[in-house]
């Protein structure tokens, strides 16, 4: 039997975990996306198609917590070419404002095409007549068109979790036209921010030559594609509840006391990625110590750097640089039992993340470019007592909504120093006022609202096509 809803993503929402007896099992990987999509998946007889990680071949479909999962195997060559190569060595830096230099290799591209084709073929097999297919993110940009060719009956949505760059940058891609046409296979292309959608529509007009009007693209075959913003969010209530559990509350106290109960705790939690601006923020912090605005008895900076893409060279370099910087700052400013920076290169369970959020007085989120940044929203959701401060980069998508944060330009070290200091010195009234406003925003715009608005818009695009432009649907099928 087929499915009425197919989610196509690079990764399945599960990880392989070892049991104590040496055997292994699949565990759901915590994440907003699965929380958001899960209720729809259950209601619509959905299946999630994706790579489970690793190189195991010929995996069988399986269920985790009642969700149907369809694993796609990847060979070592595909991981190197499609995932580490074209997705993370070409697209990721290019779409993030060239924070690192993208590499263009034809063999990476070939691998990207081949993997996208395999995912599209499989989705075409799993989808029922007229089913809805929702394709996720930059690793899968060719899937909509490939799938449309195989199955014109499907409703296809695409969502990009990272920024979509301006034409000036996108143009560098030798395969720019193929990628645009790949995305145009969808009925609805969703972006984090209106700017990304506008960049896309402009490129389609200039590079592919299709007619466009506002957020609509008119294809020669009579189809209409809509490009619009759907800022992603988190399971706000879930986070707030988790933050209030006795376990998390007890752990929060433990963390503060293990850090020596300083007056203020600064916190950064990021995947160790060069887009996240970890280096610049730690430098700014170190300068505040050097300038004697406060010392290691007053404050500590906890930086969690979650291991990420460790096979990619640029990430290995970043790790070395960060290690060196933390070592130098602690060497210069630390005292026995009082490091300036408490640096953790590790990933943690959700409960520990919540306890860290609760323990932090000042959350520091300073990416050079970020599609949204969920960590900023999770911090806000955890502050059920309206305490705490958020220092947030203007270049994170979240800055569009969280206007009451201390907004910073991460390229401006002096500006960041001032913002960190202001947040450190802010009086309670100011803090509460800002946090209340931000909490209102993340409560209203949670991940369920996000999924809902995308689904509704996807249904509407098709209606629009049928009702508004009937004369142009001649080769439609
Ligand atoms: C991409 C875009 C966009 C992190 N470490 C641990 C852990 N996490 C969780 C966080 C948060 C998520 O991972 C990270 O999301 P971010 O949004 O902060 O950043 P990216 O990973 O770069 O995500 C981004 C996002 O997609 C969604 O569209 O917002 O702009 O780059 O939820 O809590 N969770 C656990 N342990 C960890 O160690 N349990």
XYZ file of C-alpha atoms and ligand atoms in Angstrom:
516
model
C 0.000 0.000 0.000
C 1.188 3.504 -0.797
C 1.059 6.677 1.263
C -0.918 9.919 1.090
C 1.952 11.955 2.532
C 5.642 11.444 1.790
C 8.337 13.442 3.563
C 11.602 13.446 1.641
C 14.602 14.597 3.641
C 18.303 13.914 3.530
C 18.137 12.346 7.011
C 15.621 10.128 8.740
C 14.543 11.528 12.112
C 16.257 8.650 13.969
C 19.726 7.668 15.141
C 21.220 4.256 15.653
C 21.893 3.740 19.367
C 23.833 0.898 21.000
C 22.089 -1.112 23.677
C 24.153 -2.245 26.697
C 24.213 -5.796 25.312
C 25.950 -4.601 22.146
C 22.939 -4.822 19.832
C 21.547 -1.616 18.383
C 18.185 0.067 18.051
C 16.706 3.138 16.331
C 15.941 6.082 18.577
C 14.034 9.162 17.475
C 16.453 12.059 17.093
C 15.027 15.045 18.909
C 14.112 17.837 16.568
C 11.433 20.372 15.867
C 10.820 19.124 12.356
C 9.662 15.694 13.411
C 7.567 17.145 16.236
C 5.845 19.393 13.717
C 5.325 16.828 11.039
C 4.506 13.866 13.253
C 0.804 14.682 13.836
C 0.277 15.270 10.114
C 2.134 12.066 9.318
C -0.103 10.050 11.597
C -3.287 11.665 10.298
C -2.344 11.288 6.645
C -0.821 7.801 6.619
C 2.588 9.318 6.005
C 6.033 7.914 5.402
C 9.425 9.593 5.888
C 12.093 8.855 3.316
C 15.708 9.546 4.205
C 19.205 8.363 4.953
C 19.664 6.840 8.412
C 23.408 7.662 8.486
C 26.164 5.110 7.915
C 26.840 2.966 4.880
C 24.722 -0.080 5.576
C 23.046 -1.234 2.347
C 19.662 -2.844 1.621
C 17.906 -1.624 4.750
C 14.243 -2.566 5.118
C 11.495 -0.055 5.936
C 10.787 0.082 9.666
C 8.665 1.797 12.274
C 9.729 3.912 15.240
C 7.006 4.979 17.681
C 4.404 4.148 15.063
C 5.988 6.311 12.341
C 6.710 4.662 8.994
C 10.299 5.223 7.976
C 11.802 4.319 4.633
C 15.606 4.213 4.817
C 17.694 5.169 1.788
C 21.171 3.679 1.858
C 24.166 5.711 0.817
C 27.520 4.370 -0.325
C 30.765 5.860 0.956
C 31.241 7.536 -2.443
C 27.778 9.086 -2.283
C 28.376 10.394 1.220
C 31.599 11.965 0.005
C 30.158 13.416 -3.210
C 26.565 14.266 -2.357
C 26.613 14.958 1.366
C 30.067 16.113 2.401
C 30.885 17.395 -1.074
C 28.167 19.193 -2.977
C 25.740 19.729 -0.066
C 28.220 20.805 2.600
C 31.284 21.863 0.605
C 29.505 23.744 -2.200
C 25.938 24.728 -1.301
C 26.277 25.327 2.436
C 28.995 28.025 2.219
C 27.515 29.549 -0.950
C 24.054 29.881 0.589
C 25.560 31.356 3.773
C 27.087 34.459 2.191
C 30.431 32.810 1.361
C 31.413 32.710 5.027
C 33.766 29.973 3.769
C 34.878 29.457 0.190
C 32.647 27.052 -1.708
C 34.316 24.418 -3.857
C 32.934 23.479 -7.232
C 33.678 19.937 -8.400
C 31.949 18.240 -11.265
C 32.100 14.820 -9.650
C 30.346 16.207 -6.544
C 27.596 17.557 -8.763
C 27.207 14.196 -10.561
C 26.825 12.513 -7.219
C 24.262 15.127 -6.083
C 22.197 14.467 -9.222
C 22.395 10.690 -8.795
C 21.343 10.753 -5.139
C 18.485 13.196 -5.816
C 17.334 10.906 -8.627
C 17.303 7.874 -6.346
C 15.286 9.740 -3.696
C 12.821 10.975 -6.342
C 12.392 7.472 -7.819
C 11.685 6.048 -4.388
C 9.234 8.817 -3.475
C 7.403 8.216 -6.754
C 6.987 4.569 -5.806
C 5.722 5.227 -2.306
C 3.188 7.969 -3.093
C -0.478 7.213 -3.690
C -2.379 8.859 -6.545
C -2.692 12.591 -5.766
C -0.541 12.300 -2.623
C 1.291 15.193 -1.038
C 5.083 15.099 -1.073
C 7.036 17.497 1.090
C 10.717 17.742 0.172
C 13.117 19.194 2.766
C 16.218 21.308 2.364
C 19.274 22.037 0.266
C 20.460 18.455 -0.155
C 17.309 17.653 -2.174
C 16.765 20.600 -4.515
C 16.461 18.516 -7.698
C 13.875 16.134 -6.271
C 10.782 18.284 -7.025
C 11.398 18.401 -10.771
C 12.505 14.757 -11.018
C 9.426 13.706 -9.125
C 7.099 15.927 -11.146
C 8.305 14.250 -14.351
C 7.583 10.812 -12.944
C 4.347 11.690 -11.160
C 2.520 14.787 -12.456
C -0.461 13.865 -10.272
C 1.344 14.710 -7.012
C 1.174 17.862 -4.968
C 4.775 18.790 -4.263
C 6.062 21.205 -1.643
C 9.671 22.138 -0.971
C 11.093 23.854 2.105
C 14.568 25.365 2.385
C 15.857 25.494 5.963
C 18.884 27.647 5.154
C 19.043 31.098 3.549
C 18.552 31.445 -0.188
C 21.329 33.727 -1.410
C 21.097 36.861 -3.535
C 21.555 36.464 -7.298
C 25.092 37.880 -7.151
C 26.254 34.862 -5.152
C 23.980 32.169 -6.574
C 25.199 33.044 -10.059
C 28.607 31.559 -9.294
C 27.156 28.061 -9.408
C 27.983 26.291 -12.661
C 24.693 24.372 -12.210
C 22.524 27.365 -11.242
C 19.911 26.765 -13.905
C 19.488 23.087 -13.081
C 18.964 23.907 -9.406
C 16.354 26.578 -10.155
C 14.528 24.226 -12.496
C 14.760 21.480 -9.896
C 12.955 23.663 -7.359
C 10.362 24.754 -9.912
C 9.077 21.177 -9.978
C 7.316 22.049 -6.704
C 3.930 23.767 -6.422
C 5.128 25.699 -3.406
C 8.713 26.616 -2.537
C 9.018 27.745 1.076
C 11.809 29.860 2.563
C 12.613 31.092 6.060
C 12.348 34.784 5.147
C 10.646 36.912 2.471
C 14.106 37.965 1.223
C 14.982 34.380 0.255
C 11.719 33.985 -1.641
C 12.326 37.281 -3.461
C 15.889 36.234 -4.378
C 14.524 33.019 -5.842
C 11.778 34.669 -7.907
C 14.213 37.243 -9.261
C 16.686 34.532 -10.296
C 13.968 32.503 -11.970
C 12.958 35.538 -14.004
C 16.521 36.477 -14.942
C 18.113 33.086 -15.394
C 15.305 30.824 -16.548
C 13.240 33.507 -18.251
C 9.835 32.623 -16.783
C 7.142 35.231 -16.210
C 6.732 36.163 -12.571
C 4.366 38.347 -10.605
C 5.075 39.040 -6.945
C 5.450 35.602 -5.339
C 4.191 33.617 -8.328
C 6.080 32.050 -11.222
C 4.156 31.168 -14.380
C 5.593 28.180 -16.237
C 5.087 27.654 -19.972
C 3.146 24.424 -19.282
C 0.481 26.376 -17.409
C 1.596 25.472 -13.920
C 1.988 28.145 -11.273
C 4.680 27.928 -8.606
C 4.473 30.029 -5.468
C 7.556 31.122 -3.523
C 6.880 32.416 -0.036
C 8.285 32.729 3.472
C 7.343 30.341 6.287
C 9.619 31.132 9.251
C 10.176 27.861 11.085
C 9.740 27.566 14.831
C 9.895 25.177 17.771
C 7.591 23.149 19.968
C 7.286 26.094 22.356
C 4.971 24.488 24.861
C 7.020 21.285 24.905
C 10.155 23.263 25.733
C 8.466 25.334 28.375
C 7.112 22.203 30.036
C 10.451 20.443 29.883
C 12.144 23.483 31.446
C 9.744 23.308 34.405
C 10.191 19.649 35.296
C 11.750 18.924 38.730
C 14.625 17.064 37.043
C 15.567 20.005 34.853
C 15.150 22.424 37.760
C 17.458 20.332 39.941
C 19.998 19.982 37.151
C 19.933 23.755 36.560
C 20.970 24.321 40.170
C 23.693 21.724 39.884
C 25.104 23.393 36.770
C 25.181 26.821 38.391
C 26.864 25.491 41.479
C 29.403 23.446 39.471
C 30.324 26.712 37.746
C 30.927 28.341 41.134
C 27.597 30.205 41.347
C 28.854 33.239 39.439
C 26.745 36.369 39.192
C 26.091 35.841 35.504
C 26.354 32.890 33.134
C 26.744 33.508 29.427
C 25.832 30.607 27.137
C 26.394 29.646 23.517
C 25.068 26.395 22.017
C 25.814 25.742 18.376
C 26.821 23.016 16.007
C 30.527 23.613 15.553
C 30.010 25.391 12.233
C 31.849 28.366 10.745
C 28.539 30.111 10.054
C 27.732 30.337 13.771
C 30.287 33.004 14.694
C 31.623 31.208 17.769
C 35.150 32.547 17.360
C 34.133 36.199 17.114
C 31.815 36.009 20.116
C 34.475 34.436 22.332
C 36.961 37.101 21.273
C 34.477 39.826 22.158
C 33.900 38.195 25.535
C 37.630 37.871 26.212
C 38.106 41.567 25.499
C 35.473 42.431 28.099
C 37.532 40.474 30.619
C 40.740 42.126 29.436
C 39.092 45.561 29.773
C 38.119 44.698 33.374
C 34.393 45.131 32.917
C 34.032 42.004 35.030
C 36.253 39.080 35.934
C 36.091 35.298 36.132
C 34.631 35.440 39.635
C 31.687 37.438 38.315
C 30.925 35.593 35.123
C 31.630 32.548 33.031
C 30.957 31.799 29.369
C 29.698 28.268 28.725
C 30.179 27.363 25.092
C 28.724 24.076 23.873
C 30.051 23.187 20.431
C 28.177 20.196 19.091
C 30.369 18.030 16.823
C 29.294 18.400 13.218
C 30.466 17.330 9.715
C 33.744 16.143 11.118
C 34.876 14.614 7.841
C 34.808 17.984 6.079
C 38.216 19.720 6.119
C 36.900 23.219 6.828
C 35.232 21.902 9.993
C 38.420 20.229 11.202
C 40.235 23.521 10.785
C 37.493 25.381 12.667
C 37.765 22.961 15.550
C 41.500 23.488 15.838
C 41.138 27.273 15.726
C 38.402 27.255 18.368
C 40.430 24.940 20.622
C 43.407 27.274 20.352
C 41.379 30.403 21.076
C 39.661 28.885 24.132
C 43.035 27.696 25.421
C 44.517 31.148 25.014
C 41.595 32.957 26.676
C 41.589 30.558 29.614
C 45.359 30.820 29.892
C 45.211 34.609 29.927
C 42.201 35.157 32.181
C 41.385 31.967 34.105
C 42.134 31.257 37.742
C 42.345 27.904 39.474
C 38.870 26.388 39.401
C 37.598 29.427 37.481
C 37.995 29.191 33.723
C 36.871 32.183 31.676
C 35.251 29.842 29.185
C 33.803 26.474 29.990
C 34.111 24.791 26.621
C 32.289 21.552 25.824
C 32.744 19.763 22.508
C 29.879 17.327 22.799
C 26.191 16.786 22.190
C 23.659 16.444 25.004
C 20.175 15.103 25.647
C 17.301 17.584 25.409
C 16.931 17.685 29.198
C 20.518 18.855 29.597
C 19.995 21.485 26.899
C 16.942 22.748 28.795
C 18.895 22.879 32.061
C 21.659 24.869 30.342
C 19.088 27.311 28.959
C 17.619 27.685 32.424
C 21.043 28.191 33.997
C 22.035 30.910 31.524
C 21.493 34.592 32.260
C 22.637 35.714 28.831
C 22.181 33.565 25.738
C 24.598 34.538 22.980
C 23.637 33.648 19.405
C 25.885 35.378 16.873
C 25.874 33.632 13.471
C 27.263 35.407 10.409
C 24.282 33.998 8.565
C 21.607 31.542 9.747
C 18.322 30.463 8.142
C 16.445 30.843 11.433
C 18.329 29.612 14.522
C 16.165 27.508 16.760
C 18.492 27.708 19.746
C 17.487 31.374 20.199
C 13.802 30.418 20.212
C 14.352 27.454 22.540
C 16.089 29.720 25.043
C 13.161 32.118 25.008
C 10.665 29.260 25.363
C 12.538 27.950 28.420
C 12.366 31.273 30.306
C 8.952 30.652 31.843
C 9.753 33.175 34.583
C 10.506 35.935 32.026
C 14.135 36.129 33.190
C 17.250 36.107 31.046
C 18.654 38.063 28.126
C 19.186 37.208 24.485
C 22.019 38.636 22.396
C 21.182 37.829 18.800
C 22.807 38.384 15.425
C 20.925 40.529 12.935
C 21.869 37.920 10.370
C 19.906 35.083 11.950
C 16.407 34.628 10.547
C 15.155 34.699 14.137
C 16.112 38.394 14.381
C 13.093 39.234 12.212
C 10.788 38.024 14.978
C 12.808 38.459 18.174
C 13.139 42.219 17.875
C 13.491 42.740 21.622
C 16.791 40.876 21.798
C 20.071 42.803 21.910
C 20.643 42.696 18.170
C 24.264 42.649 17.024
C 26.374 42.616 13.889
C 28.784 39.711 14.481
C 31.422 41.326 12.256
C 31.539 44.291 14.626
C 33.528 43.191 17.673
C 33.091 46.500 19.510
C 29.352 46.413 18.860
C 29.187 42.891 20.233
C 31.170 43.889 23.311
C 28.725 46.711 24.027
C 25.716 44.447 23.594
C 27.170 41.734 25.845
C 27.948 44.321 28.469
C 24.526 45.944 28.244
C 22.850 42.575 28.624
C 25.131 41.868 31.605
C 24.232 45.146 33.271
C 20.562 45.336 32.295
C 18.088 45.914 35.095
C 15.397 43.428 35.818
C 12.551 45.570 34.569
C 14.133 45.914 31.147
C 14.941 42.196 30.977
C 11.416 41.137 31.879
C 9.853 43.532 29.403
C 11.970 42.238 26.549
C 11.578 38.572 27.444
C 7.801 38.836 27.836
C 7.492 40.283 24.335
C 9.710 37.599 22.806
C 7.852 34.840 24.624
C 4.595 36.085 23.226
C 6.044 35.774 19.726
C 7.366 32.215 20.081
C 4.157 31.087 21.737
C 2.033 32.352 18.914
C 4.346 31.233 16.121
C 5.254 27.705 17.111
C 6.223 24.823 14.889
C 2.672 23.504 14.615
C 1.569 26.859 13.219
C 4.491 26.707 10.798
C 3.607 23.247 9.454
C -0.026 24.204 9.270
C 0.558 27.372 7.285
C 2.819 25.566 4.822
C 0.282 22.791 4.249
C -2.555 25.247 3.812
C -0.560 27.325 1.322
C 0.342 24.182 -0.604
C -3.304 23.239 -0.955
C -4.111 26.805 -2.033
C -1.526 26.949 -4.814
C -3.174 24.022 -6.524
C -6.601 25.570 -6.134
C -5.283 28.801 -7.538
C -4.006 26.918 -10.573
C -7.356 25.254 -11.197
C -9.573 28.241 -10.639
C -7.575 31.284 -11.685
C -5.716 30.142 -14.758
C -7.793 27.358 -16.297
C -6.993 28.327 -19.883
C -3.287 27.804 -19.331
C -3.396 24.308 -17.874
C -3.382 22.688 -21.310
C -0.371 20.393 -20.894
C -1.171 19.885 -17.265
C -1.622 16.353 -16.185
C 19.294 24.462 10.304
C 19.521 25.923 9.899
C 17.371 26.533 11.014
C 21.838 21.172 18.980
N 22.714 20.519 19.728
C 22.058 19.593 20.403
C 20.718 19.684 20.056
N 20.613 20.660 19.179
C 19.357 21.100 18.554
C 18.955 22.455 19.058
C 18.118 22.959 17.901
C 18.786 22.319 16.695
O 19.554 21.227 17.170
C 19.735 23.282 16.009
O 18.989 24.122 15.199
P 19.509 25.551 14.746
O 18.369 26.246 14.128
O 20.059 26.273 15.916
O 20.704 25.315 13.721
P 21.050 24.263 12.505
O 21.439 22.944 13.033
O 22.118 24.952 11.716
O 19.700 24.135 11.643
C 18.864 26.852 10.911
C 17.151 25.045 11.247
O 17.854 24.253 10.275
C 15.665 24.682 11.160
O 15.097 25.076 9.967
O 16.832 27.247 12.090
O 19.031 28.202 10.505
O 20.919 26.207 9.791
O 16.813 22.485 17.982
O 18.257 22.313 20.267
N 19.769 18.902 20.571
C 20.159 17.979 21.472
N 21.471 17.817 21.849
C 22.438 18.610 21.354
O 23.597 18.462 21.715
N 19.246 17.175 22.024
